[in-house]
Amino acid sequence: TQLLEQSPQFLSIQEGENLTVYCNSSSVFSSLQWYRQEPGEGPVLLVTVVTGGEVKKLKRLTFQFGDARKDSSLHITAAQPGDTGLYLCAAGGADGLTFGKGTHLIIQP
Amino acid sequence: DAGITQSPRHKVTETGTPVTLRCHQTENHRYMYWYRQDPGHGLRLIHYSYGVKDTDKGEVSDGYSVSRSKTEDFLLTLESATSSQTSVYFCAISESAGPSGNTIYFGEGSWLTVV
């Protein structure tokens, strides 16, 4: 089982600030996914990264996959209250994804 | 939104009673999963299915059984509920797992409290 360490565990910042959250492992991933979960709902896929060094952008969110495919980061530019939620990284195959414990993000107006 | 329906959405039950959670999908996806989510532990896989009548254990399968008699339905049963099984249970589905990874779609969750 791949162990995924996410940091920070909790982050509370003001609207308009930038932030980065991290997902790290000692294992090499064939691919890695980021999910966002809002209270009372199931996680929703944001992005899948596959290639080492890959960078993907989703509006104000930038996802990067490490060159060695052992780590990933999520950068949010000009955070908004709507970005509040639990951000999860995950990796795995058909036998199910392994998830990190997540970063709880609160964006204060 | 992926067509995944979980039932019941909320349940309170007593220790020692059997409980069955149902997951129904309308996407005809091959893979179905049951996860539980707990503070401090995150999402953990209980059981999964890779086809009708084909199931396998996940990370935290003790105390749980599953059945899949039809493509669209995946049942999770707690034979004798314990307080440690108080949790939020998520069903998830996936069409396939290829080079781009396994894209999983989650249901809205079932809140189970064992008293």
PDB file of C-alpha atoms in Angstrom:
ATOM      1  CA  THR A   1       0.000   0.000   0.000  1.00  0.00           C
ATOM      2  CA  GLN A   2       1.370   3.394  -0.978  1.00  0.00           C
ATOM      3  CA  LEU A   3       1.485   5.846   1.917  1.00  0.00           C
ATOM      4  CA  LEU A   4       0.581   9.389   0.936  1.00  0.00           C
ATOM      5  CA  GLU A   5       1.533  12.201   3.301  1.00  0.00           C
ATOM      6  CA  GLN A   6      -0.270  15.499   2.859  1.00  0.00           C
ATOM      7  CA  SER A   7       0.766  18.820   4.343  1.00  0.00           C
ATOM      8  CA  PRO A   8      -0.283  21.006   5.894  1.00  0.00           C
ATOM      9  CA  GLN A   9      -3.128  19.242   7.632  1.00  0.00           C
ATOM     10  CA  PHE A  10      -5.011  22.506   8.177  1.00  0.00           C
ATOM     11  CA  LEU A  11      -4.676  25.877   6.481  1.00  0.00           C
ATOM     12  CA  SER A  12      -6.705  29.020   7.064  1.00  0.00           C
ATOM     13  CA  ILE A  13      -5.916  32.106   4.993  1.00  0.00           C
ATOM     14  CA  GLN A  14      -7.541  35.317   3.840  1.00  0.00           C
ATOM     15  CA  GLU A  15      -9.272  35.744   0.536  1.00  0.00           C
ATOM     16  CA  GLY A  16      -6.859  36.835  -2.173  1.00  0.00           C
ATOM     17  CA  GLU A  17      -3.794  35.101  -0.771  1.00  0.00           C
ATOM     18  CA  ASN A  18      -1.869  32.357  -2.530  1.00  0.00           C
ATOM     19  CA  LEU A  19      -1.218  28.919  -1.071  1.00  0.00           C
ATOM     20  CA  THR A  20       0.442  25.599  -1.811  1.00  0.00           C
ATOM     21  CA  VAL A  21      -0.381  22.178  -0.400  1.00  0.00           C
ATOM     22  CA  TYR A  22       1.725  19.080  -0.801  1.00  0.00           C
ATOM     23  CA  CYS A  23       1.414  15.341  -1.286  1.00  0.00           C
ATOM     24  CA  ASN A  24       4.500  13.196  -0.719  1.00  0.00           C
ATOM     25  CA  SER A  25       5.432   9.533  -0.708  1.00  0.00           C
ATOM     26  CA  SER A  26       8.492   7.310  -0.688  1.00  0.00           C
ATOM     27  CA  SER A  27       6.894   5.324  -3.505  1.00  0.00           C
ATOM     28  CA  VAL A  28       6.867   6.098  -7.195  1.00  0.00           C
ATOM     29  CA  PHE A  29       3.398   6.671  -8.656  1.00  0.00           C
ATOM     30  CA  SER A  30       2.289   5.745 -12.139  1.00  0.00           C
ATOM     31  CA  SER A  31      -0.266   8.537 -11.747  1.00  0.00           C
ATOM     32  CA  LEU A  32      -1.693  10.703  -9.010  1.00  0.00           C
ATOM     33  CA  GLN A  33      -5.031  12.368  -8.566  1.00  0.00           C
ATOM     34  CA  TRP A  34      -6.308  15.345  -6.628  1.00  0.00           C
ATOM     35  CA  TYR A  35      -9.846  15.455  -5.252  1.00  0.00           C
ATOM     36  CA  ARG A  36     -11.803  18.158  -3.473  1.00  0.00           C
ATOM     37  CA  GLN A  37     -14.460  17.361  -0.914  1.00  0.00           C
ATOM     38  CA  GLU A  38     -17.025  19.751   0.505  1.00  0.00           C
ATOM     39  CA  PRO A  39     -18.818  19.102   3.818  1.00  0.00           C
ATOM     40  CA  GLY A  40     -21.595  16.538   3.503  1.00  0.00           C
ATOM     41  CA  GLU A  41     -20.547  15.421   0.027  1.00  0.00           C
ATOM     42  CA  GLY A  42     -18.317  12.875  -1.613  1.00  0.00           C
ATOM     43  CA  PRO A  43     -14.910  13.762  -3.093  1.00  0.00           C
ATOM     44  CA  VAL A  44     -14.860  15.120  -6.631  1.00  0.00           C
ATOM     45  CA  LEU A  45     -11.929  14.618  -9.003  1.00  0.00           C
ATOM     46  CA  LEU A  46     -10.009  17.785  -9.900  1.00  0.00           C
ATOM     47  CA  VAL A  47      -7.124  16.436 -11.960  1.00  0.00           C
ATOM     48  CA  THR A  48      -4.971  13.420 -12.806  1.00  0.00           C
ATOM     49  CA  VAL A  49      -1.222  13.832 -13.371  1.00  0.00           C
ATOM     50  CA  VAL A  50       0.681  11.108 -15.145  1.00  0.00           C
ATOM     51  CA  THR A  51       4.052  12.325 -16.418  1.00  0.00           C
ATOM     52  CA  GLY A  52       6.965  13.303 -14.177  1.00  0.00           C
ATOM     53  CA  GLY A  53       7.342  17.097 -14.163  1.00  0.00           C
ATOM     54  CA  GLU A  54       3.860  17.581 -15.563  1.00  0.00           C
ATOM     55  CA  VAL A  55       2.031  20.810 -14.760  1.00  0.00           C
ATOM     56  CA  LYS A  56      -1.717  21.134 -15.182  1.00  0.00           C
ATOM     57  CA  LYS A  57      -3.799  24.231 -14.662  1.00  0.00           C
ATOM     58  CA  LEU A  58      -7.462  24.422 -13.750  1.00  0.00           C
ATOM     59  CA  LYS A  59      -8.396  28.112 -13.615  1.00  0.00           C
ATOM     60  CA  ARG A  60      -6.615  29.409 -10.479  1.00  0.00           C
ATOM     61  CA  LEU A  61      -5.395  25.941  -9.467  1.00  0.00           C
ATOM     62  CA  THR A  62      -1.996  24.673 -10.636  1.00  0.00           C
ATOM     63  CA  PHE A  63      -1.045  21.046 -10.123  1.00  0.00           C
ATOM     64  CA  GLN A  64       2.512  19.795 -10.433  1.00  0.00           C
ATOM     65  CA  PHE A  65       3.820  16.236 -10.492  1.00  0.00           C
ATOM     66  CA  GLY A  66       7.385  15.808  -9.262  1.00  0.00           C
ATOM     67  CA  ASP A  67      10.082  14.775 -11.706  1.00  0.00           C
ATOM     68  CA  ALA A  68      10.591  11.504  -9.833  1.00  0.00           C
ATOM     69  CA  ARG A  69       6.826  10.942  -9.619  1.00  0.00           C
ATOM     70  CA  LYS A  70       6.978  10.651  -5.823  1.00  0.00           C
ATOM     71  CA  ASP A  71       5.356  13.954  -4.932  1.00  0.00           C
ATOM     72  CA  SER A  72       2.842  16.487  -6.100  1.00  0.00           C
ATOM     73  CA  SER A  73       1.718  19.965  -5.211  1.00  0.00           C
ATOM     74  CA  LEU A  74      -1.406  22.046  -5.604  1.00  0.00           C
ATOM     75  CA  HIS A  75      -1.037  25.818  -5.809  1.00  0.00           C
ATOM     76  CA  ILE A  76      -4.030  28.134  -5.587  1.00  0.00           C
ATOM     77  CA  THR A  77      -3.680  31.719  -6.747  1.00  0.00           C
ATOM     78  CA  ALA A  78      -5.853  34.460  -5.261  1.00  0.00           C
ATOM     79  CA  ALA A  79      -7.851  32.081  -3.092  1.00  0.00           C
ATOM     80  CA  GLN A  80     -11.586  32.626  -2.813  1.00  0.00           C
ATOM     81  CA  PRO A  81     -14.080  31.482  -0.158  1.00  0.00           C
ATOM     82  CA  GLY A  82     -15.447  28.989  -2.685  1.00  0.00           C
ATOM     83  CA  ASP A  83     -12.096  27.179  -2.575  1.00  0.00           C
ATOM     84  CA  THR A  84     -12.819  26.113   1.000  1.00  0.00           C
ATOM     85  CA  GLY A  85     -12.827  22.350   1.372  1.00  0.00           C
ATOM     86  CA  LEU A  86     -10.816  19.212   1.975  1.00  0.00           C
ATOM     87  CA  TYR A  87      -8.175  18.552  -0.680  1.00  0.00           C
ATOM     88  CA  LEU A  88      -7.152  14.930  -1.105  1.00  0.00           C
ATOM     89  CA  CYS A  89      -4.430  13.317  -3.140  1.00  0.00           C
ATOM     90  CA  ALA A  90      -4.809   9.699  -4.201  1.00  0.00           C
ATOM     91  CA  ALA A  91      -2.990   7.006  -6.134  1.00  0.00           C
ATOM     92  CA  GLY A  92      -3.699   3.445  -7.169  1.00  0.00           C
ATOM     93  CA  GLY A  93      -5.269   1.183  -9.719  1.00  0.00           C
ATOM     94  CA  ALA A  94      -8.309  -0.957 -10.305  1.00  0.00           C
ATOM     95  CA  ASP A  95      -8.032  -2.465  -6.833  1.00  0.00           C
ATOM     96  CA  GLY A  96      -8.883   0.910  -5.373  1.00  0.00           C
ATOM     97  CA  LEU A  97      -7.229   4.226  -4.678  1.00  0.00           C
ATOM     98  CA  THR A  98      -5.193   4.980  -1.572  1.00  0.00           C
ATOM     99  CA  PHE A  99      -5.867   8.450  -0.236  1.00  0.00           C
ATOM    100  CA  GLY A 100      -3.840  10.865   1.809  1.00  0.00           C
ATOM    101  CA  LYS A 101      -5.516  12.250   4.916  1.00  0.00           C
ATOM    102  CA  GLY A 102      -6.061  15.550   3.188  1.00  0.00           C
ATOM    103  CA  THR A 103      -5.556  19.269   3.734  1.00  0.00           C
ATOM    104  CA  HIS A 104      -8.461  21.138   5.313  1.00  0.00           C
ATOM    105  CA  LEU A 105      -8.479  24.541   3.624  1.00  0.00           C
ATOM    106  CA  ILE A 106     -10.495  27.517   4.874  1.00  0.00           C
ATOM    107  CA  ILE A 107     -10.548  30.751   2.928  1.00  0.00           C
ATOM    108  CA  GLN A 108     -11.843  33.609   5.043  1.00  0.00           C
ATOM    109  CA  PRO A 109     -13.639  36.531   3.352  1.00  0.00           C
TER     110      PRO A 109
ATOM    111  CA  ASP B   1     -22.765  14.082 -11.497  1.00  0.00           C
ATOM    112  CA  ALA B   2     -22.190  10.353 -11.793  1.00  0.00           C
ATOM    113  CA  GLY B   3     -25.395   8.358 -11.285  1.00  0.00           C
ATOM    114  CA  ILE B   4     -24.672   6.925  -7.863  1.00  0.00           C
ATOM    115  CA  THR B   5     -27.330   6.593  -5.196  1.00  0.00           C
ATOM    116  CA  GLN B   6     -26.596   5.474  -1.670  1.00  0.00           C
ATOM    117  CA  SER B   7     -29.248   4.353   0.783  1.00  0.00           C
ATOM    118  CA  PRO B   8     -29.953   4.985   3.516  1.00  0.00           C
ATOM    119  CA  ARG B   9     -28.259   8.376   3.728  1.00  0.00           C
ATOM    120  CA  HIS B  10     -28.496   8.429   7.516  1.00  0.00           C
ATOM    121  CA  LYS B  11     -29.000   5.602   9.979  1.00  0.00           C
ATOM    122  CA  VAL B  12     -28.765   5.093  13.722  1.00  0.00           C
ATOM    123  CA  THR B  13     -28.582   1.506  14.875  1.00  0.00           C
ATOM    124  CA  GLU B  14     -27.839  -0.416  18.031  1.00  0.00           C
ATOM    125  CA  THR B  15     -24.715  -2.417  18.746  1.00  0.00           C
ATOM    126  CA  GLY B  16     -25.046  -6.007  17.624  1.00  0.00           C
ATOM    127  CA  THR B  17     -27.681  -5.428  14.951  1.00  0.00           C
ATOM    128  CA  PRO B  18     -27.094  -6.161  11.265  1.00  0.00           C
ATOM    129  CA  VAL B  19     -26.977  -3.232   8.881  1.00  0.00           C
ATOM    130  CA  THR B  20     -26.946  -3.162   5.090  1.00  0.00           C
ATOM    131  CA  LEU B  21     -25.989  -0.149   3.010  1.00  0.00           C
ATOM    132  CA  ARG B  22     -26.922  -0.098  -0.643  1.00  0.00           C
ATOM    133  CA  CYS B  23     -25.155   1.516  -3.561  1.00  0.00           C
ATOM    134  CA  HIS B  24     -26.923   1.778  -6.889  1.00  0.00           C
ATOM    135  CA  GLN B  25     -25.298   3.062 -10.098  1.00  0.00           C
ATOM    136  CA  THR B  26     -26.788   3.914 -13.465  1.00  0.00           C
ATOM    137  CA  GLU B  27     -23.434   4.246 -15.300  1.00  0.00           C
ATOM    138  CA  ASN B  28     -22.842   0.533 -16.006  1.00  0.00           C
ATOM    139  CA  HIS B  29     -19.313   0.885 -14.581  1.00  0.00           C
ATOM    140  CA  ARG B  30     -17.404  -2.317 -13.933  1.00  0.00           C
ATOM    141  CA  TYR B  31     -15.725  -1.404 -10.648  1.00  0.00           C
ATOM    142  CA  MET B  32     -17.487  -0.505  -7.421  1.00  0.00           C
ATOM    143  CA  TYR B  33     -15.970   0.366  -4.059  1.00  0.00           C
ATOM    144  CA  TRP B  34     -16.950   0.928  -0.468  1.00  0.00           C
ATOM    145  CA  TYR B  35     -14.863   3.380   1.561  1.00  0.00           C
ATOM    146  CA  ARG B  36     -15.232   4.668   5.085  1.00  0.00           C
ATOM    147  CA  GLN B  37     -14.082   8.120   6.148  1.00  0.00           C
ATOM    148  CA  ASP B  38     -13.063   8.919   9.705  1.00  0.00           C
ATOM    149  CA  PRO B  39     -11.314  11.879  11.321  1.00  0.00           C
ATOM    150  CA  GLY B  40      -7.596  11.226  11.556  1.00  0.00           C
ATOM    151  CA  HIS B  41      -7.743   8.286   9.172  1.00  0.00           C
ATOM    152  CA  GLY B  42      -9.102   9.740   5.970  1.00  0.00           C
ATOM    153  CA  LEU B  43     -10.710   7.551   3.353  1.00  0.00           C
ATOM    154  CA  ARG B  44     -10.003   3.837   3.677  1.00  0.00           C
ATOM    155  CA  LEU B  45     -11.074   1.083   1.320  1.00  0.00           C
ATOM    156  CA  ILE B  46     -13.322  -1.595   2.836  1.00  0.00           C
ATOM    157  CA  HIS B  47     -14.142  -3.860  -0.115  1.00  0.00           C
ATOM    158  CA  TYR B  48     -14.330  -3.544  -3.842  1.00  0.00           C
ATOM    159  CA  SER B  49     -15.879  -5.361  -6.769  1.00  0.00           C
ATOM    160  CA  TYR B  50     -14.488  -5.875 -10.267  1.00  0.00           C
ATOM    161  CA  GLY B  51     -17.601  -7.497 -11.680  1.00  0.00           C
ATOM    162  CA  VAL B  52     -20.802  -9.328 -10.825  1.00  0.00           C
ATOM    163  CA  LYS B  53     -20.071 -11.748  -7.988  1.00  0.00           C
ATOM    164  CA  ASP B  54     -16.395 -10.735  -8.065  1.00  0.00           C
ATOM    165  CA  THR B  55     -15.293  -8.979  -4.897  1.00  0.00           C
ATOM    166  CA  ASP B  56     -12.133  -8.549  -2.877  1.00  0.00           C
ATOM    167  CA  LYS B  57     -11.035  -7.148   0.448  1.00  0.00           C
ATOM    168  CA  GLY B  58      -9.625  -3.716   1.022  1.00  0.00           C
ATOM    169  CA  GLU B  59      -7.556  -2.229   3.816  1.00  0.00           C
ATOM    170  CA  VAL B  60     -10.239  -2.378   6.548  1.00  0.00           C
ATOM    171  CA  SER B  61     -12.500  -5.316   5.656  1.00  0.00           C
ATOM    172  CA  ASP B  62     -12.862  -6.949   9.095  1.00  0.00           C
ATOM    173  CA  GLY B  63     -16.485  -6.907  10.255  1.00  0.00           C
ATOM    174  CA  TYR B  64     -17.831  -6.166   6.781  1.00  0.00           C
ATOM    175  CA  SER B  65     -19.117  -8.281   3.911  1.00  0.00           C
ATOM    176  CA  VAL B  66     -20.265  -7.289   0.435  1.00  0.00           C
ATOM    177  CA  SER B  67     -22.308  -8.679  -2.384  1.00  0.00           C
ATOM    178  CA  ARG B  68     -22.800  -7.772  -6.006  1.00  0.00           C
ATOM    179  CA  SER B  69     -25.493  -9.780  -7.752  1.00  0.00           C
ATOM    180  CA  LYS B  70     -26.096  -7.171 -10.463  1.00  0.00           C
ATOM    181  CA  THR B  71     -23.805  -4.709 -12.198  1.00  0.00           C
ATOM    182  CA  GLU B  72     -25.709  -1.771 -10.791  1.00  0.00           C
ATOM    183  CA  ASP B  73     -25.915  -2.763  -7.119  1.00  0.00           C
ATOM    184  CA  PHE B  74     -23.201  -3.191  -4.490  1.00  0.00           C
ATOM    185  CA  LEU B  75     -24.284  -3.970  -0.944  1.00  0.00           C
ATOM    186  CA  LEU B  76     -22.210  -3.484   2.191  1.00  0.00           C
ATOM    187  CA  THR B  77     -23.287  -5.475   5.253  1.00  0.00           C
ATOM    188  CA  LEU B  78     -22.232  -5.089   8.832  1.00  0.00           C
ATOM    189  CA  GLU B  79     -23.209  -8.465  10.289  1.00  0.00           C
ATOM    190  CA  SER B  80     -23.134  -7.233  13.890  1.00  0.00           C
ATOM    191  CA  ALA B  81     -22.565  -3.515  14.144  1.00  0.00           C
ATOM    192  CA  THR B  82     -20.071  -2.153  16.677  1.00  0.00           C
ATOM    193  CA  SER B  83     -19.451   1.399  17.842  1.00  0.00           C
ATOM    194  CA  SER B  84     -16.127   1.414  15.985  1.00  0.00           C
ATOM    195  CA  GLN B  85     -18.117   1.155  12.753  1.00  0.00           C
ATOM    196  CA  THR B  86     -19.715   4.530  13.334  1.00  0.00           C
ATOM    197  CA  SER B  87     -18.523   6.392  10.265  1.00  0.00           C
ATOM    198  CA  VAL B  88     -19.403   7.953   6.961  1.00  0.00           C
ATOM    199  CA  TYR B  89     -19.521   5.348   4.220  1.00  0.00           C
ATOM    200  CA  PHE B  90     -18.917   6.255   0.593  1.00  0.00           C
ATOM    201  CA  CYS B  91     -19.686   4.158  -2.416  1.00  0.00           C
ATOM    202  CA  ALA B  92     -17.596   4.808  -5.516  1.00  0.00           C
ATOM    203  CA  ILE B  93     -17.545   3.580  -9.083  1.00  0.00           C
ATOM    204  CA  SER B  94     -14.989   3.387 -11.855  1.00  0.00           C
ATOM    205  CA  GLU B  95     -15.199   2.396 -15.486  1.00  0.00           C
ATOM    206  CA  SER B  96     -11.626   1.160 -15.866  1.00  0.00           C
ATOM    207  CA  ALA B  97      -8.077   1.667 -14.684  1.00  0.00           C
ATOM    208  CA  GLY B  98      -5.655   2.548 -17.447  1.00  0.00           C
ATOM    209  CA  PRO B  99      -2.383   4.421 -17.882  1.00  0.00           C
ATOM    210  CA  SER B 100      -4.052   7.632 -16.738  1.00  0.00           C
ATOM    211  CA  GLY B 101      -5.028   6.101 -13.459  1.00  0.00           C
ATOM    212  CA  ASN B 102      -8.296   5.040 -11.978  1.00  0.00           C
ATOM    213  CA  THR B 103     -10.874   7.834 -12.062  1.00  0.00           C
ATOM    214  CA  ILE B 104     -13.306   7.165  -9.262  1.00  0.00           C
ATOM    215  CA  TYR B 105     -16.679   8.836  -8.850  1.00  0.00           C
ATOM    216  CA  PHE B 106     -18.134   9.001  -5.374  1.00  0.00           C
ATOM    217  CA  GLY B 107     -21.643   8.885  -4.040  1.00  0.00           C
ATOM    218  CA  GLU B 108     -22.882  11.383  -1.484  1.00  0.00           C
ATOM    219  CA  GLY B 109     -22.223   9.192   1.541  1.00  0.00           C
ATOM    220  CA  SER B 110     -24.164   7.293   4.187  1.00  0.00           C
ATOM    221  CA  TRP B 111     -23.862   8.461   7.784  1.00  0.00           C
ATOM    222  CA  LEU B 112     -24.020   5.495  10.162  1.00  0.00           C
ATOM    223  CA  THR B 113     -24.126   5.834  13.927  1.00  0.00           C
ATOM    224  CA  VAL B 114     -23.897   2.723  16.103  1.00  0.00           C
ATOM    225  CA  VAL B 115     -25.073   3.309  19.679  1.00  0.00           C
TER     226      VAL B 115
END
